[in-house]
N, CA and C of each residue as an Amber inpcrd file, in Angstrom:
protein
   459
 -28.4280000 -60.3640000 -11.4340000 -27.9910000 -61.6820000 -11.0250000
 -27.1560000 -62.3500000 -12.1160000 -27.6210000 -62.2030000 -13.3800000
 -26.8950000 -62.8170000 -14.4850000 -25.4980000 -62.2100000 -14.6230000
 -25.4080000 -60.8860000 -14.4090000 -24.1020000 -60.2290000 -14.4940000
 -23.1630000 -60.7460000 -13.4190000 -23.6860000 -60.9280000 -12.2240000
 -22.8750000 -61.4300000 -11.1250000 -22.3590000 -62.8270000 -11.4340000
 -23.2250000 -63.6760000 -11.9720000 -22.8160000 -65.0350000 -12.3290000
 -21.7710000 -65.0140000 -13.4480000 -21.9700000 -64.1340000 -14.4240000
 -21.0090000 -64.0470000 -15.5250000 -19.6480000 -63.5820000 -15.0080000
 -19.6530000 -62.5990000 -14.1180000 -18.4100000 -62.1050000 -13.5460000
 -17.7230000 -63.1860000 -12.7300000 -18.4910000 -63.9020000 -11.9390000
 -17.9470000 -64.9880000 -11.1340000 -17.3650000 -66.0840000 -12.0300000
 -18.0330000 -66.3920000 -13.1290000 -17.5320000 -67.4080000 -14.0650000
 -16.2000000 -66.9760000 -14.6730000 -16.0870000 -65.6940000 -15.0080000
 -14.8280000 -65.1940000 -15.5650000 -13.6950000 -65.2870000 -14.5500000
 -14.0000000 -64.9420000 -13.3160000 -12.9800000 -64.9970000 -12.2670000
 -12.5210000 -66.4360000 -12.0500000 -13.4730000 -67.3510000 -11.9790000
 -13.1360000 -68.7480000 -11.7430000 -12.4310000 -69.3760000 -12.9370000
 -12.6990000 -68.8630000 -14.1250000 -12.0730000 -69.4170000 -15.3280000
 -10.5940000 -69.0520000 -15.4040000 -10.1870000 -68.1050000 -14.5900000
  -8.7720000 -67.7180000 -14.5860000  -8.3720000 -67.0060000 -15.8620000
  -9.1520000 -66.0260000 -16.2570000  -8.8460000 -65.2730000 -17.4750000
  -7.4390000 -64.7000000 -17.3870000  -6.7040000 -64.8180000 -18.4690000
  -5.3230000 -64.3350000 -18.4380000  -5.2600000 -62.8210000 -18.3190000
  -4.1720000 -62.3750000 -17.7380000  -3.8980000 -60.9480000 -17.6070000
  -3.6380000 -60.3890000 -19.0070000  -4.1180000 -59.1630000 -19.2940000
  -3.8480000 -58.6040000 -20.6200000  -2.3510000 -58.4260000 -20.8300000
  -1.8940000 -58.5360000 -22.0720000  -0.4600000 -58.3760000 -22.3280000
   0.0480000 -57.0290000 -21.8170000   1.2530000 -57.0460000 -21.2590000
   1.8070000 -55.8260000 -20.6620000   2.0440000 -54.7490000 -21.7010000
   2.3700000 -55.1470000 -22.9270000   2.5960000 -54.1390000 -23.9560000
   1.3080000 -53.3550000 -24.2050000   0.1500000 -54.0170000 -24.0740000
  -1.1260000 -53.3090000 -24.2360000  -1.2860000 -52.2500000 -23.1560000
  -0.8550000 -52.5640000 -21.9430000  -0.9230000 -51.5770000 -20.8630000
   0.0080000 -50.4060000 -21.1490000   1.1660000 -50.6840000 -21.7270000
   2.1050000 -49.6140000 -22.0710000   1.5270000 -48.7170000 -23.1650000
   0.8540000 -49.3070000 -24.1280000   0.2270000 -48.5100000 -25.1940000
  -0.7830000 -47.5570000 -24.5750000  -1.6150000 -48.0690000 -23.6760000
  -2.5970000 -47.2250000 -22.9980000  -1.9430000 -46.1440000 -22.1610000
  -0.8520000 -46.4830000 -21.4960000  -0.1750000 -45.5060000 -20.6450000
   0.4410000 -44.3860000 -21.4830000   1.0230000 -44.7230000 -22.6300000
   1.5810000 -43.6870000 -23.5080000   0.4530000 -42.7650000 -23.9860000
  -0.6790000 -43.3400000 -24.3480000  -1.8200000 -42.5310000 -24.7810000
  -2.3330000 -41.6450000 -23.6520000  -2.2510000 -42.1250000 -22.4220000
  -2.7510000 -41.3670000 -21.2680000  -1.8130000 -40.2490000 -20.8150000
  -0.6110000 -40.1870000 -21.3640000   0.3260000 -39.1340000 -20.9580000
  -0.2430000 -37.7390000 -21.2100000  -1.0620000 -37.5890000 -22.2330000
  -1.6140000 -36.2590000 -22.5200000  -2.5690000 -35.7840000 -21.4230000
  -3.0540000 -36.6830000 -20.5840000  -3.9510000 -36.3020000 -19.4930000
  -3.2070000 -35.9470000 -18.2100000  -1.8850000 -36.0620000 -18.2180000
  -1.1200000 -35.6750000 -17.0280000  -1.3000000 -34.1860000 -16.7790000
  -1.4810000 -33.8210000 -15.5240000  -1.8440000 -32.4410000 -15.1860000
  -0.8740000 -31.7680000 -14.2290000   0.0990000 -32.5050000 -13.7120000
   0.9980000 -31.9270000 -12.7110000   2.3880000 -32.5180000 -12.8850000
   3.4090000 -31.6850000 -12.6220000   4.7880000 -32.1660000 -12.6480000
   5.3770000 -32.1000000 -11.2540000   6.0160000 -33.1740000 -10.8540000
   6.7230000 -33.2500000  -9.5810000   8.1280000 -33.7590000  -9.9030000
   9.1550000 -33.0460000  -9.4720000  10.5160000 -33.4480000  -9.8280000
  10.8770000 -34.8380000  -9.3220000  10.2950000 -35.2630000  -8.2240000
  10.6160000 -36.5790000  -7.6780000   9.8190000 -37.6880000  -8.3670000
   8.5400000 -37.4340000  -8.6420000   7.6660000 -38.4670000  -9.2110000
   7.4410000 -38.3370000 -10.7110000   7.8020000 -37.2120000 -11.2870000
   7.5390000 -37.0020000 -12.7060000   6.1410000 -36.4580000 -12.9100000
   5.5440000 -36.8050000 -14.0220000   4.2020000 -36.3170000 -14.3450000
   3.1630000 -37.1140000 -13.5700000   2.1280000 -36.4100000 -13.1610000
   1.0400000 -37.0730000 -12.4440000  -0.2540000 -36.8530000 -13.2010000
  -1.0720000 -37.8800000 -13.2060000  -2.3490000 -37.7960000 -13.8850000
  -3.1700000 -39.0410000 -13.6300000  -4.3660000 -39.1000000 -14.2220000
  -5.2470000 -40.2500000 -14.0070000  -4.5650000 -41.5560000 -14.3910000
  -4.5810000 -42.5110000 -13.4920000  -3.9720000 -43.8080000 -13.7380000
  -2.4570000 -43.8240000 -13.6100000  -1.8710000 -42.6770000 -13.3380000
  -0.4310000 -42.5390000 -13.1460000   0.3880000 -43.1730000 -14.2800000
   0.1300000 -42.7500000 -15.5460000   0.8220000 -43.3850000 -16.6750000
   2.3300000 -43.1910000 -16.6600000   2.8050000 -42.0620000 -16.1530000
   4.2440000 -41.8010000 -16.1180000   4.9440000 -42.8670000 -15.2880000
   4.4670000 -43.0800000 -14.0650000   5.0880000 -44.0770000 -13.1910000
   4.8970000 -45.4890000 -13.7280000   3.7590000 -45.7440000 -14.3640000
   3.5240000 -47.0630000 -14.9490000   4.5610000 -47.3630000 -16.0340000
   4.8890000 -46.3590000 -16.8340000   5.8670000 -46.5610000 -17.9040000
   7.2850000 -46.6700000 -17.3630000   7.6120000 -45.8610000 -16.3690000
   8.9490000 -45.9420000 -15.7660000   9.1560000 -47.3260000 -15.1450000
   8.1000000 -47.8870000 -14.5640000   8.2050000 -49.1760000 -13.8930000
   7.9600000 -50.3870000 -14.7780000   7.6270000 -50.1690000 -16.0350000
   7.3490000 -51.2810000 -16.9490000   8.6280000 -51.9280000 -17.4500000
   8.4720000 -53.1020000 -18.0020000   9.5830000 -53.7790000 -18.6600000
  10.0110000 -52.9050000 -19.8380000  11.2790000 -52.4750000 -19.8780000
  11.7370000 -51.6060000 -20.9660000  11.5420000 -52.2120000 -22.3560000
  11.5390000 -53.5280000 -22.4500000  11.2990000 -54.1710000 -23.7410000
   9.8990000 -53.8220000 -24.2580000   8.9550000 -53.6230000 -23.3410000
   7.5910000 -53.2640000 -23.7240000   7.4220000 -51.7560000 -23.9050000
   8.0490000 -50.9690000 -23.0200000   7.7920000 -49.5300000 -23.0170000
   8.7230000 -48.7130000 -23.9060000   9.9990000 -49.0680000 -23.9690000
  10.9760000 -48.2360000 -24.6850000  10.6040000 -47.9880000 -26.1530000
  10.2460000 -49.0270000 -26.9290000   9.9060000 -48.7540000 -28.3330000
   8.7100000 -47.8000000 -28.4820000   7.7400000 -47.9250000 -27.6020000
   6.5670000 -47.0350000 -27.6520000   6.9470000 -45.6100000 -27.2840000
   7.7990000 -45.4680000 -26.2740000   8.2380000 -44.1370000 -25.8550000
   9.1040000 -43.4740000 -26.9200000   9.9390000 -44.2580000 -27.5800000
  10.7740000 -43.7120000 -28.6520000   9.8860000 -43.1750000 -29.7690000
   8.8700000 -43.9300000 -30.1380000   7.9740000 -43.4350000 -31.1960000
   7.1730000 -42.2320000 -30.6980000   6.9470000 -42.1310000 -29.4030000
   6.2010000 -41.0070000 -28.8410000   6.9850000 -39.7120000 -28.7500000
   8.2840000 -39.7610000 -28.9870000   9.1080000 -38.5460000 -28.8930000
   8.6370000 -37.4340000 -29.8300000   8.0400000 -37.7810000 -30.9460000
   7.5910000 -36.7710000 -31.9090000   6.1330000 -36.3730000 -31.7080000
   5.4960000 -36.9050000 -30.6740000   4.0910000 -36.5750000 -30.4150000
   4.0010000 -35.1490000 -29.8700000   3.3600000 -34.2720000 -30.6250000
   3.2890000 -32.8560000 -30.2460000   2.0050000 -32.4850000 -29.5020000
   1.2090000 -33.4900000 -29.1170000  -0.0030000 -33.1790000 -28.3350000
   0.4020000 -32.5900000 -27.0020000  -0.2670000 -31.5360000 -26.6270000
   0.0300000 -30.8880000 -25.3460000  -0.5880000 -31.6820000 -24.2070000
   0.1280000 -31.7090000 -23.0850000  -0.4040000 -32.3210000 -21.8730000
  -1.2810000 -31.2960000 -21.1590000  -1.7550000 -31.6430000 -20.0000000
  -2.5380000 -30.7050000 -19.1910000  -1.6840000 -30.0520000 -18.0950000
  -0.3650000 -30.2120000 -18.1940000   0.5650000 -29.5980000 -17.2450000
   0.7260000 -28.1390000 -17.6660000   0.1950000 -27.2380000 -16.8720000
   0.2140000 -25.8220000 -17.2600000   0.3840000 -24.9510000 -16.0220000
   1.5510000 -24.3110000 -15.9290000   1.7860000 -23.4030000 -14.8120000
   1.4750000 -21.9550000 -15.1930000   0.9810000 -21.7560000 -16.4030000
   0.5940000 -20.4440000 -16.9500000   1.7830000 -19.4920000 -17.1040000
   2.9980000 -20.0210000 -17.0490000   4.2030000 -19.2260000 -17.2520000
   4.9790000 -19.7690000 -18.4500000   5.2170000 -21.0790000 -18.4450000
   6.0130000 -21.7380000 -19.4780000   5.1140000 -22.3070000 -20.5770000
   5.7400000 -22.6980000 -21.6840000   5.0110000 -23.4320000 -22.7140000
   4.5390000 -24.7550000 -22.1110000   3.3780000 -25.2010000 -22.5410000
   2.8190000 -26.4600000 -22.0300000   3.6380000 -27.6250000 -22.5990000
   4.1210000 -28.5230000 -21.7440000   4.8830000 -29.6780000 -22.2290000
   4.0250000 -30.5900000 -23.1060000   4.6780000 -31.2380000 -24.0430000
   3.9780000 -32.1630000 -24.9370000   4.1510000 -33.6070000 -24.4560000
   3.4020000 -34.4970000 -25.0690000   3.5690000 -35.9200000 -24.7870000
   5.0060000 -36.3340000 -25.1200000   5.5570000 -35.7860000 -26.2090000
   6.9400000 -36.0850000 -26.5770000   7.9290000 -35.6710000 -25.5060000
   7.6630000 -34.5350000 -24.8470000   8.5320000 -34.1020000 -23.7490000
   8.5070000 -35.1130000 -22.6050000   7.3160000 -35.5940000 -22.2670000
   7.2070000 -36.5860000 -21.1930000   7.8960000 -37.8890000 -21.5940000
   7.7360000 -38.2840000 -22.8640000   8.4210000 -39.4910000 -23.3370000
   9.9330000 -39.3460000 -23.1740000  10.4650000 -38.1700000 -23.4780000
  11.9030000 -37.9300000 -23.3280000  12.3320000 -38.0890000 -21.8710000
  11.5800000 -37.5260000 -20.9480000  11.9220000 -37.6360000 -19.5260000
  11.8680000 -39.0890000 -19.0600000  10.8720000 -39.8330000 -19.5200000
  10.7650000 -41.2440000 -19.1300000  11.9340000 -42.0360000 -19.7190000
  12.2600000 -41.7640000 -20.9740000  13.3880000 -42.4690000 -21.5900000
  14.6960000 -42.1730000 -20.8610000  14.8850000 -40.9200000 -20.4420000
  16.0980000 -40.6090000 -19.6740000  16.1290000 -41.4290000 -18.3800000
  14.9730000 -41.5800000 -17.7370000  14.9200000 -42.3750000 -16.4980000
  15.2060000 -43.8470000 -16.7760000  14.5940000 -44.3890000 -17.8140000
  14.7780000 -45.8070000 -18.1400000  16.2230000 -46.1110000 -18.5090000
  16.8190000 -45.2460000 -19.3270000  18.1960000 -45.4720000 -19.7720000
  19.2340000 -44.9000000 -18.8160000  18.7590000 -44.2830000 -17.7370000
  19.6350000 -43.6830000 -16.7210000  20.6210000 -42.7030000 -17.3650000
  20.0650000 -41.7580000 -18.0970000  20.8470000 -40.7250000 -18.7790000
  20.4510000 -39.3640000 -18.2270000  21.3530000 -38.4080000 -18.3520000
  21.0430000 -37.0380000 -17.9600000  20.8000000 -36.2140000 -19.2240000
  20.1120000 -35.1130000 -19.0660000  19.8060000 -34.2500000 -20.2100000
  21.0820000 -33.7180000 -20.8640000  22.1220000 -33.5080000 -20.0590000
  23.3910000 -32.9880000 -20.5900000  23.9600000 -33.8920000 -21.6840000
  23.6760000 -35.1800000 -21.5920000  24.1760000 -36.1270000 -22.5860000
  23.5210000 -35.9340000 -23.9530000  22.4660000 -35.1190000 -24.0210000
  21.7410000 -34.9160000 -25.2670000  21.8660000 -33.4900000 -25.7970000
  22.7190000 -32.6890000 -25.1770000  22.8910000 -31.3040000 -25.6270000
  23.3810000 -31.2370000 -27.0720000  24.2960000 -32.1050000 -27.4320000
  24.8170000 -32.0710000 -28.8020000  23.7570000 -32.4790000 -29.8260000
  22.6840000 -33.0990000 -29.3650000  21.5770000 -33.4610000 -30.2620000
  20.5880000 -32.3110000 -30.4360000  20.7720000 -31.2340000 -29.6790000
  19.8760000 -30.0850000 -29.8050000  18.9580000 -29.8570000 -28.6160000
  19.1790000 -30.5690000 -27.5220000  18.3830000 -30.3740000 -26.3120000
  18.9840000 -29.2060000 -25.5330000  18.1520000 -28.2300000 -25.1850000
  18.6010000 -27.0730000 -24.4130000  18.2880000 -27.2950000 -22.9380000
  19.2210000 -26.9010000 -22.0900000  19.0300000 -27.0440000 -20.6510000
  19.0680000 -25.6590000 -20.0250000  18.0170000 -25.3560000 -19.2780000
  17.9450000 -24.0890000 -18.5540000  18.3360000 -24.4130000 -17.1160000
  19.5330000 -24.0340000 -16.7430000  20.1240000 -24.4450000 -15.4630000
  19.3240000 -24.0210000 -14.2350000  18.7730000 -22.8410000 -14.2400000
  18.1360000 -22.3220000 -13.0220000  16.6400000 -22.5990000 -12.9340000
  16.1390000 -23.4010000 -13.8330000  14.7080000 -23.7100000 -13.8090000
  14.4290000 -24.6990000 -12.6820000  13.4180000 -24.3900000 -11.8880000
  13.0860000 -25.2190000 -10.7240000  12.5490000 -26.5950000 -11.1200000
  11.7270000 -26.6420000 -12.1640000  11.0930000 -27.8960000 -12.5520000
  11.7270000 -28.4410000 -13.8270000  12.1470000 -29.6980000 -13.7810000
  12.8530000 -30.3130000 -14.9070000  12.0300000 -30.2910000 -16.1840000
  10.7300000 -30.4100000 -16.0880000   9.9050000 -30.4450000 -17.2890000
  10.0120000 -29.1460000 -18.0720000  10.2990000 -28.0440000 -17.4040000
  10.4600000 -26.7580000 -18.0790000  11.9260000 -26.4170000 -18.3300000
  12.8290000 -27.0910000 -17.6640000  14.2520000 -26.7850000 -17.7780000
  14.9620000 -27.5560000 -18.8700000  14.2840000 -28.5170000 -19.4720000
  14.8500000 -29.2900000 -20.5780000  13.9470000 -29.0190000 -21.7780000
  14.5080000 -28.3460000 -22.7810000  13.6890000 -27.8420000 -23.8800000
  14.1300000 -28.4430000 -25.2120000  13.1460000 -28.9600000 -25.9280000
  13.3680000 -29.4840000 -27.2780000  12.4600000 -28.6680000 -28.1930000
  13.0610000 -27.8240000 -29.0340000  12.2490000 -26.9080000 -29.8310000
  12.0790000 -27.3370000 -31.2850000  13.0220000 -28.0850000 -31.8130000
  12.9870000 -28.3990000 -33.2450000  12.5450000 -29.8380000 -33.5050000
  11.6820000 -30.0190000 -34.5070000  11.2730000 -31.3840000 -34.8650000
  12.4570000 -32.2800000 -35.2440000  13.4700000 -31.7070000 -35.9040000
  14.6170000 -32.5340000 -36.2970000  15.4080000 -33.0120000 -35.0770000
  15.3520000 -32.2530000 -33.9880000  15.9900000 -32.6930000 -32.7400000
  15.2770000 -33.9320000 -32.2210000  13.9590000 -33.9260000 -32.2890000
  13.1850000 -35.0840000 -31.8210000  13.4840000 -36.3240000 -32.6670000
  13.6680000 -36.1250000 -33.9680000  14.0020000 -37.2460000 -34.8510000
  15.3820000 -37.7920000 -34.4950000  16.3550000 -36.9030000 -34.2470000
  17.6890000 -37.3580000 -33.8280000  17.6080000 -38.1270000 -32.5100000
  16.7970000 -37.6200000 -31.5860000  16.6340000 -38.3190000 -30.3000000
  16.0040000 -39.6910000 -30.5120000  15.0190000 -39.7760000 -31.4070000
  14.4160000 -41.0770000 -31.7120000  15.4710000 -42.0530000 -32.2050000
  16.2950000 -41.6000000 -33.1300000  17.3310000 -42.4720000 -33.6840000
  18.3190000 -42.9120000 -32.6080000  18.6990000 -41.9830000 -31.7550000
  19.6790000 -42.3050000 -30.7120000  19.0920000 -43.2740000 -29.6810000
  17.8620000 -43.0040000 -29.2340000  17.2520000 -43.9080000 -28.2490000
  16.9580000 -45.2790000 -28.8590000  16.5550000 -45.3160000 -30.1340000
  16.2800000 -46.6080000 -30.7600000  17.5600000 -47.4320000 -30.8510000
  18.6740000 -46.7740000 -31.1520000  19.9520000 -47.4800000 -31.1910000
  20.2950000 -48.0360000 -29.8130000  20.1070000 -47.2200000 -28.7730000
  20.3990000 -47.6930000 -27.4020000  19.4740000 -48.8440000 -27.0300000
  18.2060000 -48.7570000 -27.4250000  17.2430000 -49.8180000 -27.1070000
  17.6310000 -51.1190000 -27.8050000  18.0080000 -51.0340000 -29.0600000
  18.4070000 -52.2350000 -29.8060000  19.6510000 -52.8680000 -29.1910000
  20.5940000 -52.0290000 -28.7380000  21.8060000 -52.5580000 -28.1020000
  21.4730000 -53.3450000 -26.8440000  20.3920000 -52.9810000 -26.1870000
  19.9730000 -53.6830000 -24.9650000  18.9650000 -54.7910000 -25.2530000
  18.5590000 -54.9220000 -26.5070000  17.5770000 -55.9400000 -26.8630000
  16.1500000 -55.5340000 -26.5560000  15.9150000 -54.2400000 -26.3820000
  14.5710000 -53.7380000 -26.0780000  13.8720000 -53.3100000 -27.3530000
  13.4190000 -54.2720000 -28.1060000  12.8090000 -53.9900000 -29.3990000
  11.2910000 -54.1940000 -29.3960000  10.7610000 -54.6470000 -28.2910000
   9.3320000 -54.9150000 -28.2130000   8.9730000 -56.3290000 -28.6250000
   9.9430000 -57.0760000 -29.0920000   9.6930000 -58.4610000 -29.5010000
   9.9900000 -59.3980000 -28.3390000   9.1920000 -60.4330000 -28.2590000
   9.3990000 -61.4320000 -27.2060000  10.3740000 -62.4890000 -27.6950000
  11.2760000 -62.9270000 -26.8150000  12.2600000 -63.9460000 -27.2240000
  11.6130000 -65.2770000 -27.5430000
């Protein structure tokens, strides 16, 4: 009974919604739990962090995704044929969606594209850590040009 009253008091008090950047932080952390890739929807997993980040305010999500490019933790996406994608790989795909860029635009940075690969997560390959650092620098520059620095005006 006490719990019910406490919950009701919180609801009536109009507790503020948690800051959206906090939700983006959680979603970036949850990318490692993604277990399936769909070319139309991207990565799928508990809480749908991929779609949450794609649909978030870029000012909140872009800086977190840029820093996540170097995250080498493996996801749970495993077709038992290809290397398991990392959180950094998912961050790259989300950043391409947010900035409306194609993988071809990053070939000179060291991104390899396998043309005949059915699934984009396996057809766009980043093998070198220095490539990820170059991508971080490039995306951070694009984010700053758009004012997406994570700071509130």
